[in-house]
Amino acid sequence: MVKDLFESLLKARPIFKNKEVMRPAYIPDILPHRDTEIRHLAAILVAALRGETPSNVLIYGKTGTGKTAVVKYVGKELENKGVELGKPTRHIYLNCEIVDTQYRVLQNIANHFITEWSDRVPFTGWPTDEVYAKLKQMMDSEGGVTVITLDEIDKLKGDEVLYNLTRINSDLKRAKVSVLGISNDLKFTEFLDPRVKSSLGEENMIFPPYDADQLRDILNQRAKMAFREDVTDEGVIARCAALAAQEHGDARRALDLLRVAAEIAERDKAKEITEKHVKLAQNKIELDRVTEVTSSLPMQSKLVLFSIIVGEDLSRAAGQKMGLTTGEVFDIYKELCKKTGADVLTQRRIADLISELDMLGIITARVISKGRYGRTREIQMSAQPDKIREVLGNDELLSAIRDFRPRIQSRLGGSF
DNA sequence: CTTCCACAGGAAGGTCTGGCGG
DNA sequence: CCGCCAGACCTTCCTGTGGAAG
């Protein structure tokens, strides 16, 4: 009976007392092991409170090293202090993975200054310089200092925005702007316009990865807030910390592991989180990632991915252990298109789709040379082909060819 | 040593969609 | 409705290239 079902669930002591603090977006009041970075950033931005323009800053660091957390934290403190001192100071945070073009960046910033819905800059439609002009006008009528944070700045398409934003001060009469870029790619400035490069990198900060001990402190801090007492022990925390430390000291990863482990434990009605739960969590996270990425792939990419799976089965059957080449994948892809009635794209395009799949970490494709027999990519599934096959099978178009095996095998037969 | 394969991957341009003001 | 805009998605055409074979 349903009633009993819920009763038993209620009776089990939950692991969590506050789940919110384990979520990636949560920013705690204290950021362990980031004092130096916080102070450094504050020392740069304090100029805003004196009504001056702070230097532009570039922050580097791998994922999960606290860049975003530190910037948001300092940004908020800055705004608070600004209010206190009567110095209008504003911090605008944009993530360039979502807001990734010149137009959208300007549009987003402009809309921070606009309160009336009807005056907002539309998603699209205006010429870019008009948005830019509007932005300058809005900024000048408001005055004050604005710090614009561009997170994942390396995802931005083109450096025109950066050029414009770093130069905007000379067009402003009352307002002042400084730009704070966050990147996890150290070499990001390499391809920038030298003028942008120098003005953006007036100050540089590098966030080192956390080591296992520091991750442990972070996890302990959150665990204290998130869990009831006596549901974790040092062993579990240390395990999560160690696993994440292996992966370039990613705190987000560590927190994810611990959170998912706790969720599994709770569902298990376990009294406490054990290392077994951590292990399960590790698998679940990877599986979820693959499933999520695969199912949200566009149609053509799914076809390409399916081609790679089919190709791998085929070459395994032929007793070959090498990866597939771009040409082989393309051959299979063409056959699959015929079966499904999908449009056949060019090989050039397919090569790009293969690169995209590689970047998503769902396949590995590295460029190799086979000497006389050309230069190509060696393509392999990186994990979970069965799971991916299953996910792809859920797709309407692909379900028709779920168990497809090509009739003739052109190149895989034995030419190399 | 040179040749030459089977692509990699850059550049430029085309087509389509969705949203805008007028 | 139109003309215009940005952006996603593709194509066409292209030059460049690591290294086994000759």
CSV table of C-alpha atoms (C1' of nucleotides) in Angstrom, one decimal:
chain,number,residue,atom,x,y,z
A,1,MET,CA,0.0,0.0,0.0
A,2,VAL,CA,1.1,3.5,-0.8
A,3,LYS,CA,0.7,4.6,2.8
A,4,ASP,CA,3.1,2.0,4.0
A,5,LEU,CA,5.5,2.9,1.3
A,6,PHE,CA,5.7,6.5,2.5
A,7,GLU,CA,5.8,5.5,6.1
A,8,SER,CA,8.9,3.4,5.7
A,9,LEU,CA,10.5,6.2,3.8
A,10,LEU,CA,9.7,8.7,6.5
A,11,LYS,CA,10.9,6.4,9.2
A,12,ALA,CA,14.3,6.0,7.7
A,13,ARG,CA,16.6,8.7,9.0
A,14,PRO,CA,17.6,11.0,6.3
A,15,ILE,CA,21.2,11.7,5.6
A,16,PHE,CA,20.8,15.3,4.6
A,17,LYS,CA,19.7,18.1,6.8
A,18,ASN,CA,20.4,20.8,4.2
A,19,LYS,CA,20.8,19.6,0.7
A,20,GLU,CA,21.2,23.1,-0.8
A,21,VAL,CA,24.8,23.6,0.4
A,22,MET,CA,26.0,20.6,-1.5
A,23,ARG,CA,24.8,22.0,-4.8
A,24,PRO,CA,27.3,23.4,-7.3
A,25,ALA,CA,25.8,26.9,-7.4
A,26,TYR,CA,26.0,27.3,-3.6
A,27,ILE,CA,28.7,29.8,-2.4
A,28,PRO,CA,29.6,29.4,1.2
A,29,ASP,CA,30.4,32.4,3.4
A,30,ILE,CA,33.9,31.1,3.9
A,31,LEU,CA,36.0,29.9,1.1
A,32,PRO,CA,38.7,27.6,2.5
A,33,HIS,CA,42.2,28.0,1.1
A,34,ARG,CA,41.3,30.9,-1.1
A,35,ASP,CA,42.3,33.8,1.3
A,36,THR,CA,45.2,34.9,-0.8
A,37,GLU,CA,43.2,35.0,-3.9
A,38,ILE,CA,40.3,36.9,-2.2
A,39,ARG,CA,42.7,39.5,-0.8
A,40,HIS,CA,44.5,39.9,-4.0
A,41,LEU,CA,41.3,40.5,-6.0
A,42,ALA,CA,39.9,42.8,-3.4
A,43,ALA,CA,43.1,44.9,-3.5
A,44,ILE,CA,42.6,45.4,-7.2
A,45,LEU,CA,38.9,46.1,-7.1
A,46,VAL,CA,39.1,48.5,-4.1
A,47,ALA,CA,39.8,51.3,-6.6
A,48,ALA,CA,36.1,51.2,-7.5
A,49,LEU,CA,35.2,52.3,-4.0
A,50,ARG,CA,37.4,55.3,-4.4
A,51,GLY,CA,35.6,56.1,-7.6
A,52,GLU,CA,38.5,55.1,-9.8
A,53,THR,CA,38.6,52.5,-12.5
A,54,PRO,CA,40.1,49.2,-11.2
A,55,SER,CA,42.6,47.5,-13.4
A,56,ASN,CA,41.3,44.8,-15.8
A,57,VAL,CA,42.0,41.4,-14.4
A,58,LEU,CA,42.5,38.0,-16.0
A,59,ILE,CA,42.0,35.0,-13.8
A,60,TYR,CA,43.2,31.6,-14.8
A,61,GLY,CA,42.6,28.2,-13.2
A,62,LYS,CA,41.2,24.8,-13.9
A,63,THR,CA,37.6,23.9,-13.4
A,64,GLY,CA,36.6,23.7,-9.7
A,65,THR,CA,39.4,25.8,-8.3
A,66,GLY,CA,37.1,28.4,-6.9
A,67,LYS,CA,37.5,31.1,-9.5
A,68,THR,CA,33.8,31.8,-10.0
A,69,ALA,CA,33.1,31.5,-6.2
A,70,VAL,CA,35.8,34.0,-5.4
A,71,VAL,CA,34.8,36.5,-8.0
A,72,LYS,CA,31.1,36.3,-7.0
A,73,TYR,CA,32.0,36.6,-3.4
A,74,VAL,CA,34.3,39.6,-3.8
A,75,GLY,CA,31.9,41.1,-6.3
A,76,LYS,CA,29.1,40.9,-3.8
A,77,GLU,CA,31.2,42.4,-1.0
A,78,LEU,CA,32.2,45.2,-3.3
A,79,GLU,CA,28.6,46.1,-4.1
A,80,ASN,CA,27.7,45.9,-0.4
A,81,LYS,CA,30.5,48.2,0.6
A,82,GLY,CA,29.6,50.5,-2.3
A,83,VAL,CA,26.1,50.9,-0.9
A,84,GLU,CA,27.5,51.5,2.6
A,85,LEU,CA,29.9,54.3,1.3
A,86,GLY,CA,27.4,55.8,-1.1
A,87,LYS,CA,29.6,55.0,-4.0
A,88,PRO,CA,27.6,53.4,-6.7
A,89,THR,CA,29.4,50.2,-7.6
A,90,ARG,CA,28.1,47.4,-9.7
A,91,HIS,CA,29.2,43.9,-10.5
A,92,ILE,CA,27.8,42.2,-13.5
A,93,TYR,CA,28.5,38.5,-14.0
A,94,LEU,CA,28.2,36.8,-17.3
A,95,ASN,CA,29.0,33.3,-18.3
A,96,CYS,CA,30.3,33.3,-21.9
A,97,GLU,CA,29.5,29.7,-22.4
A,98,ILE,CA,25.9,30.8,-22.6
A,99,VAL,CA,26.3,34.4,-23.6
A,100,ASP,CA,28.9,33.7,-26.3
A,101,THR,CA,28.7,36.4,-28.9
A,102,GLN,CA,29.5,40.1,-29.1
A,103,TYR,CA,25.8,40.9,-29.5
A,104,ARG,CA,24.6,38.8,-26.6
A,105,VAL,CA,27.3,40.1,-24.2
A,106,LEU,CA,26.4,43.7,-25.0
A,107,GLN,CA,22.7,43.0,-24.9
A,108,ASN,CA,23.1,41.3,-21.5
A,109,ILE,CA,25.1,44.1,-20.0
A,110,ALA,CA,22.8,46.7,-21.4
A,111,ASN,CA,19.8,45.0,-19.9
A,112,HIS,CA,21.4,45.2,-16.4
A,113,PHE,CA,20.9,48.9,-16.6
A,114,ILE,CA,17.3,48.8,-17.8
A,115,THR,CA,14.5,48.4,-15.4
A,116,GLU,CA,11.5,48.9,-17.8
A,117,TRP,CA,10.8,45.6,-19.6
A,118,SER,CA,9.6,47.6,-22.6
A,119,ASP,CA,13.0,49.3,-23.0
A,120,ARG,CA,15.0,46.1,-23.0
A,121,VAL,CA,17.3,45.3,-25.8
A,122,PRO,CA,15.9,42.3,-27.7
A,123,PHE,CA,17.7,39.0,-28.2
A,124,THR,CA,18.2,39.8,-31.8
A,125,GLY,CA,17.3,42.4,-34.3
A,126,TRP,CA,19.3,45.5,-33.5
A,127,PRO,CA,22.6,46.3,-35.2
A,128,THR,CA,25.4,45.7,-32.8
A,129,ASP,CA,26.7,49.2,-32.7
A,130,GLU,CA,23.3,50.4,-31.8
A,131,VAL,CA,23.3,48.2,-28.7
A,132,TYR,CA,26.7,49.5,-27.9
A,133,ALA,CA,25.6,53.1,-28.2
A,134,LYS,CA,22.6,52.3,-26.0
A,135,LEU,CA,24.8,50.7,-23.5
A,136,LYS,CA,27.1,53.7,-23.3
A,137,GLN,CA,24.2,56.0,-22.9
A,138,MET,CA,22.7,53.9,-20.1
A,139,MET,CA,26.0,53.7,-18.3
A,140,ASP,CA,26.6,57.4,-18.4
A,141,SER,CA,23.2,58.3,-17.2
A,142,GLU,CA,23.7,55.9,-14.2
A,143,GLY,CA,27.3,56.8,-13.5
A,144,GLY,CA,29.5,54.8,-11.0
A,145,VAL,CA,31.9,52.0,-11.5
A,146,THR,CA,30.9,48.8,-13.2
A,147,VAL,CA,33.0,45.6,-12.9
A,148,ILE,CA,32.0,43.2,-15.7
A,149,THR,CA,33.0,39.6,-15.1
A,150,LEU,CA,33.2,37.4,-18.2
A,151,ASP,CA,33.3,33.8,-17.0
A,152,GLU,CA,34.7,31.2,-19.4
A,153,ILE,CA,35.9,34.1,-21.5
A,154,ASP,CA,37.7,31.7,-23.8
A,155,LYS,CA,34.3,30.5,-25.1
A,156,LEU,CA,33.6,33.9,-26.5
A,157,LYS,CA,33.5,34.0,-30.3
A,158,GLY,CA,35.7,36.7,-31.6
A,159,ASP,CA,37.6,39.4,-29.6
A,160,GLU,CA,35.7,42.4,-30.9
A,161,VAL,CA,33.7,42.7,-27.7
A,162,LEU,CA,36.8,42.5,-25.6
A,163,TYR,CA,38.3,45.2,-27.7
A,164,ASN,CA,35.2,47.4,-27.3
A,165,LEU,CA,34.7,46.8,-23.6
A,166,THR,CA,38.3,47.4,-22.7
A,167,ARG,CA,38.2,50.7,-24.6
A,168,ILE,CA,34.8,51.8,-23.5
A,169,ASN,CA,36.1,54.1,-20.8
A,170,SER,CA,37.4,56.7,-23.3
A,171,ASP,CA,33.8,57.0,-24.6
A,172,LEU,CA,32.3,57.4,-21.2
A,173,LYS,CA,31.9,60.7,-19.4
A,174,ARG,CA,30.6,59.7,-16.0
A,175,ALA,CA,30.7,56.0,-15.8
A,176,LYS,CA,33.7,53.7,-15.4
A,177,VAL,CA,34.1,50.1,-16.5
A,178,SER,CA,36.6,47.4,-15.7
A,179,VAL,CA,36.6,43.9,-17.1
A,180,LEU,CA,37.4,40.8,-15.2
A,181,GLY,CA,38.0,37.7,-17.4
A,182,ILE,CA,37.9,34.1,-16.1
A,183,SER,CA,39.5,31.4,-18.2
A,184,ASN,CA,40.5,27.8,-17.6
A,185,ASP,CA,42.8,27.9,-20.6
A,186,LEU,CA,46.2,29.4,-19.8
A,187,LYS,CA,47.0,29.9,-23.5
A,188,PHE,CA,43.8,31.8,-24.1
A,189,THR,CA,45.4,35.2,-24.7
A,190,GLU,CA,47.7,33.8,-27.4
A,191,PHE,CA,45.4,34.4,-30.3
A,192,LEU,CA,44.0,37.7,-29.0
A,193,ASP,CA,44.6,41.1,-30.7
A,194,PRO,CA,47.7,42.3,-28.9
A,195,ARG,CA,45.9,45.5,-27.9
A,196,VAL,CA,43.2,43.5,-26.2
A,197,LYS,CA,45.8,41.2,-24.7
A,198,SER,CA,47.7,44.0,-22.9
A,199,SER,CA,44.7,45.9,-21.7
A,200,LEU,CA,42.8,42.9,-20.5
A,201,GLY,CA,45.9,41.4,-18.7
A,202,GLU,CA,46.8,44.5,-16.7
A,203,GLU,CA,46.6,42.1,-13.7
A,204,ASN,CA,46.8,38.4,-13.8
A,205,MET,CA,45.8,35.8,-11.2
A,206,ILE,CA,46.3,32.1,-11.3
A,207,PHE,CA,44.2,29.8,-9.1
A,208,PRO,CA,46.2,26.7,-8.3
A,209,PRO,CA,44.3,23.4,-8.0
A,210,TYR,CA,43.4,22.2,-4.6
A,211,ASP,CA,45.4,19.3,-3.2
A,212,ALA,CA,43.7,16.4,-1.5
A,213,ASP,CA,44.1,17.9,2.0
A,214,GLN,CA,42.5,21.2,0.9
A,215,LEU,CA,39.7,19.3,-0.8
A,216,ARG,CA,39.1,17.5,2.5
A,217,ASP,CA,38.7,20.7,4.3
A,218,ILE,CA,36.2,22.0,1.8
A,219,LEU,CA,34.2,18.7,2.0
A,220,ASN,CA,34.3,18.8,5.7
A,221,GLN,CA,33.0,22.3,5.8
A,222,ARG,CA,30.1,21.5,3.6
A,223,ALA,CA,29.4,18.1,5.1
A,224,LYS,CA,29.0,19.8,8.5
A,225,MET,CA,26.3,22.0,7.1
A,226,ALA,CA,24.7,19.5,4.7
A,227,PHE,CA,24.5,16.3,6.7
A,228,ARG,CA,23.1,15.1,10.0
A,229,GLU,CA,25.7,14.1,12.5
A,230,ASP,CA,27.5,10.8,12.3
A,231,VAL,CA,26.6,10.0,8.7
A,232,THR,CA,30.0,10.5,7.3
A,233,ASP,CA,33.5,9.6,8.5
A,234,GLU,CA,36.9,10.7,7.6
A,235,GLY,CA,37.4,7.8,5.3
A,236,VAL,CA,34.6,8.7,3.0
A,237,ILE,CA,35.5,12.3,2.8
A,238,ALA,CA,39.1,11.4,2.2
A,239,ARG,CA,38.1,9.1,-0.5
A,240,CYS,CA,36.1,11.7,-2.3
A,241,ALA,CA,38.9,14.2,-1.9
A,242,ALA,CA,41.5,11.8,-3.2
A,243,LEU,CA,39.5,10.9,-6.3
A,244,ALA,CA,38.9,14.5,-7.1
A,245,ALA,CA,42.5,15.4,-6.4
A,246,GLN,CA,43.5,12.9,-9.1
A,247,GLU,CA,41.4,14.8,-11.5
A,248,HIS,CA,43.3,18.1,-11.3
A,249,GLY,CA,41.9,19.1,-7.9
A,250,ASP,CA,38.4,19.9,-8.9
A,251,ALA,CA,36.3,20.9,-5.9
A,252,ARG,CA,33.1,20.7,-7.8
A,253,ARG,CA,33.9,17.1,-8.7
A,254,ALA,CA,34.6,16.3,-5.1
A,255,LEU,CA,31.4,17.9,-3.9
A,256,ASP,CA,29.4,16.1,-6.6
A,257,LEU,CA,30.8,12.8,-5.6
A,258,LEU,CA,30.0,13.3,-1.9
A,259,ARG,CA,26.5,14.6,-2.7
A,260,VAL,CA,25.6,11.7,-5.0
A,261,ALA,CA,27.1,9.2,-2.6
A,262,ALA,CA,24.9,10.7,0.1
A,263,GLU,CA,21.8,10.5,-2.2
A,264,ILE,CA,22.5,6.9,-2.9
A,265,ALA,CA,23.0,6.2,0.8
A,266,GLU,CA,19.7,7.9,1.6
A,267,ARG,CA,17.9,5.9,-1.0
A,268,ASP,CA,19.5,2.8,0.3
A,269,LYS,CA,18.1,3.7,3.7
A,270,ALA,CA,21.6,3.3,5.0
A,271,LYS,CA,22.5,4.8,8.4
A,272,GLU,CA,25.7,6.4,7.0
A,273,ILE,CA,27.6,7.0,3.8
A,274,THR,CA,30.2,4.3,3.1
A,275,GLU,CA,33.0,4.0,0.6
A,276,LYS,CA,30.8,1.6,-1.3
A,277,HIS,CA,28.4,4.5,-1.9
A,278,VAL,CA,31.2,6.6,-3.1
A,279,LYS,CA,32.1,4.0,-5.6
A,280,LEU,CA,28.5,3.8,-6.8
A,281,ALA,CA,28.4,7.5,-7.0
A,282,GLN,CA,31.5,7.6,-9.2
A,283,ASN,CA,29.8,5.2,-11.7
A,284,LYS,CA,26.5,7.0,-11.6
A,285,ILE,CA,28.1,10.4,-12.3
A,286,GLU,CA,29.9,9.1,-15.3
A,287,LEU,CA,26.9,7.3,-16.6
A,288,ASP,CA,24.6,10.2,-16.2
A,289,ARG,CA,27.1,12.5,-18.0
A,290,VAL,CA,27.3,10.1,-21.0
A,291,THR,CA,23.5,9.6,-21.1
A,292,GLU,CA,22.8,13.3,-20.8
A,293,VAL,CA,25.3,14.3,-23.5
A,294,THR,CA,24.3,11.5,-25.9
A,295,SER,CA,20.5,12.1,-25.7
A,296,SER,CA,20.8,15.8,-26.2
A,297,LEU,CA,23.0,15.4,-29.3
A,298,PRO,CA,21.6,16.7,-32.6
A,299,MET,CA,20.3,14.1,-35.1
A,300,GLN,CA,23.4,14.1,-37.4
A,301,SER,CA,25.8,13.8,-34.5
A,302,LYS,CA,23.8,10.8,-33.2
A,303,LEU,CA,24.2,9.2,-36.6
A,304,VAL,CA,27.9,9.8,-36.6
A,305,LEU,CA,28.2,8.3,-33.1
A,306,PHE,CA,26.1,5.3,-34.1
A,307,SER,CA,28.4,4.9,-37.1
A,308,ILE,CA,31.4,4.7,-34.8
A,309,ILE,CA,29.8,2.1,-32.6
A,310,VAL,CA,28.8,0.0,-35.6
A,311,GLY,CA,32.3,0.5,-37.0
A,312,GLU,CA,33.9,-0.7,-33.7
A,313,ASP,CA,31.8,-3.8,-33.6
A,314,LEU,CA,32.7,-4.5,-37.1
A,315,SER,CA,36.5,-4.1,-36.7
A,316,ARG,CA,36.3,-6.1,-33.5
A,317,ALA,CA,34.6,-8.9,-35.5
A,318,ALA,CA,37.4,-8.6,-38.1
A,319,GLY,CA,39.9,-9.0,-35.3
A,320,GLN,CA,41.4,-5.5,-35.6
A,321,LYS,CA,42.0,-3.5,-32.5
A,322,MET,CA,43.0,-0.2,-34.0
A,323,GLY,CA,40.6,2.7,-34.0
A,324,LEU,CA,38.5,3.7,-37.0
A,325,THR,CA,39.6,6.4,-39.5
A,326,THR,CA,37.5,9.3,-40.6
A,327,GLY,CA,36.9,7.7,-44.0
A,328,GLU,CA,35.6,4.5,-42.5
A,329,VAL,CA,33.2,6.3,-40.2
A,330,PHE,CA,32.0,8.3,-43.1
A,331,ASP,CA,31.4,5.2,-45.2
A,332,ILE,CA,29.3,3.7,-42.5
A,333,TYR,CA,27.6,6.9,-41.9
A,334,LYS,CA,26.5,7.1,-45.5
A,335,GLU,CA,24.9,3.7,-45.3
A,336,LEU,CA,23.1,4.6,-42.1
A,337,CYS,CA,21.8,7.7,-43.8
A,338,LYS,CA,20.4,5.7,-46.6
A,339,LYS,CA,18.6,3.4,-44.2
A,340,THR,CA,17.1,6.2,-42.2
A,341,GLY,CA,16.4,8.5,-45.0
A,342,ALA,CA,18.5,11.3,-43.4
A,343,ASP,CA,20.4,13.8,-45.4
A,344,VAL,CA,23.9,12.9,-46.2
A,345,LEU,CA,26.3,15.6,-45.1
A,346,THR,CA,29.8,16.1,-46.6
A,347,GLN,CA,32.8,14.4,-45.2
A,348,ARG,CA,34.2,17.8,-44.2
A,349,ARG,CA,31.2,18.4,-42.0
A,350,ILE,CA,31.4,14.9,-40.5
A,351,ALA,CA,35.0,15.5,-39.6
A,352,ASP,CA,33.8,18.5,-37.6
A,353,LEU,CA,31.1,16.5,-35.9
A,354,ILE,CA,33.7,13.9,-35.0
A,355,SER,CA,35.8,16.6,-33.4
A,356,GLU,CA,32.8,17.8,-31.4
A,357,LEU,CA,32.1,14.3,-30.1
A,358,ASP,CA,35.7,14.2,-29.1
A,359,MET,CA,35.5,17.4,-27.2
A,360,LEU,CA,32.5,16.1,-25.4
A,361,GLY,CA,34.7,13.3,-24.1
A,362,ILE,CA,32.4,10.7,-25.5
A,363,ILE,CA,34.8,9.4,-28.1
A,364,THR,CA,38.6,9.9,-28.5
A,365,ALA,CA,39.9,11.0,-31.8
A,366,ARG,CA,43.5,11.8,-32.2
A,367,VAL,CA,45.3,12.7,-35.4
A,368,ILE,CA,47.8,10.0,-36.5
A,369,SER,CA,49.8,9.4,-39.6
A,370,LYS,CA,49.8,6.1,-41.4
A,371,GLY,CA,52.6,7.2,-43.6
A,372,ARG,CA,52.1,6.1,-47.1
A,373,TYR,CA,48.4,5.5,-46.3
A,374,GLY,CA,47.7,9.0,-45.3
A,375,ARG,CA,47.0,11.1,-42.4
A,376,THR,CA,43.7,10.7,-40.5
A,377,ARG,CA,42.2,10.5,-37.1
A,378,GLU,CA,42.1,7.4,-35.0
A,379,ILE,CA,38.7,7.2,-33.6
A,380,GLN,CA,37.5,5.2,-30.6
A,381,MET,CA,34.6,5.1,-28.2
A,382,SER,CA,35.9,6.3,-24.9
A,383,ALA,CA,33.4,4.4,-22.7
A,384,GLN,CA,30.0,2.8,-22.3
A,385,PRO,CA,29.2,1.8,-25.9
A,386,ASP,CA,26.4,-0.4,-24.7
A,387,LYS,CA,24.8,2.4,-22.7
A,388,ILE,CA,25.2,4.8,-25.6
A,389,ARG,CA,23.7,2.3,-28.0
A,390,GLU,CA,20.7,2.0,-25.7
A,391,VAL,CA,20.3,5.8,-25.4
A,392,LEU,CA,20.6,6.2,-29.2
A,393,GLY,CA,18.0,3.5,-29.7
A,394,ASN,CA,15.5,5.7,-27.9
A,395,ASP,CA,15.7,8.2,-30.7
A,396,GLU,CA,12.8,7.8,-33.1
A,397,LEU,CA,14.8,7.9,-36.3
A,398,LEU,CA,17.6,5.7,-35.0
A,399,SER,CA,15.3,3.0,-33.4
A,400,ALA,CA,14.7,1.8,-37.0
A,401,ILE,CA,18.4,0.8,-37.3
A,402,ARG,CA,19.0,-0.2,-33.8
A,403,ASP,CA,20.6,-3.4,-34.8
A,404,PHE,CA,22.0,-2.4,-38.1
A,405,ARG,CA,24.9,-4.3,-39.6
A,406,PRO,CA,26.3,-3.1,-42.9
A,407,ARG,CA,26.1,-5.7,-45.7
A,408,ILE,CA,29.4,-5.1,-47.5
A,409,GLN,CA,32.4,-3.8,-45.7
A,410,SER,CA,34.4,-1.6,-47.9
A,411,ARG,CA,37.6,-0.8,-46.2
A,412,LEU,CA,37.3,-2.7,-43.0
A,413,GLY,CA,37.3,-6.0,-44.9
A,414,GLY,CA,41.1,-6.3,-44.9
A,415,SER,CA,42.8,-3.7,-47.0
A,416,PHE,CA,44.9,-2.6,-44.1
B,1,DC,C1',66.5,11.0,-50.1
B,2,DT,C1',61.6,12.0,-52.4
B,3,DT,C1',56.6,10.7,-53.1
B,4,DC,C1',52.2,10.7,-52.1
B,5,DC,C1',48.1,9.0,-49.4
B,6,DA,C1',44.0,10.4,-46.8
B,7,DC,C1',42.8,13.2,-44.7
B,8,DA,C1',43.2,17.8,-41.3
B,9,DG,C1',41.5,22.0,-40.9
B,10,DG,C1',41.2,27.1,-42.6
B,11,DA,C1',38.4,30.5,-45.4
B,12,DA,C1',34.5,32.1,-47.5
B,13,DG,C1',30.2,31.9,-48.7
B,14,DG,C1',25.2,30.0,-48.9
B,15,DT,C1',20.6,29.0,-46.8
B,16,DC,C1',17.4,29.0,-43.3
B,17,DT,C1',15.2,30.4,-38.9
B,18,DG,C1',13.4,33.5,-35.6
B,19,DG,C1',12.9,38.0,-33.9
B,20,DC,C1',12.9,43.0,-34.5
B,21,DG,C1',10.9,47.8,-36.0
B,22,DG,C1',8.2,50.1,-39.1
C,1,DC,C1',3.3,42.6,-44.5
C,2,DC,C1',8.6,43.8,-45.5
C,3,DG,C1',13.5,44.4,-44.9
C,4,DC,C1',17.0,43.7,-41.8
C,5,DC,C1',19.6,41.4,-38.4
C,6,DA,C1',22.5,37.5,-35.8
C,7,DG,C1',23.4,32.9,-35.6
C,8,DA,C1',23.2,27.9,-36.6
C,9,DC,C1',24.3,24.8,-39.8
C,10,DC,C1',26.4,23.3,-44.2
C,11,DT,C1',29.0,23.2,-48.6
C,12,DT,C1',32.8,24.2,-51.6
C,13,DC,C1',37.3,24.9,-52.3
C,14,DC,C1',41.4,25.0,-50.5
C,15,DT,C1',46.4,24.4,-48.7
C,16,DG,C1',49.1,21.7,-45.5
C,17,DT,C1',51.3,17.5,-43.7
C,18,DG,C1',53.6,13.0,-40.9
C,19,DG,C1',55.8,9.3,-42.1
C,20,DA,C1',55.9,4.4,-44.6
C,21,DA,C1',56.9,3.0,-49.1
C,22,DG,C1',59.8,3.2,-52.8
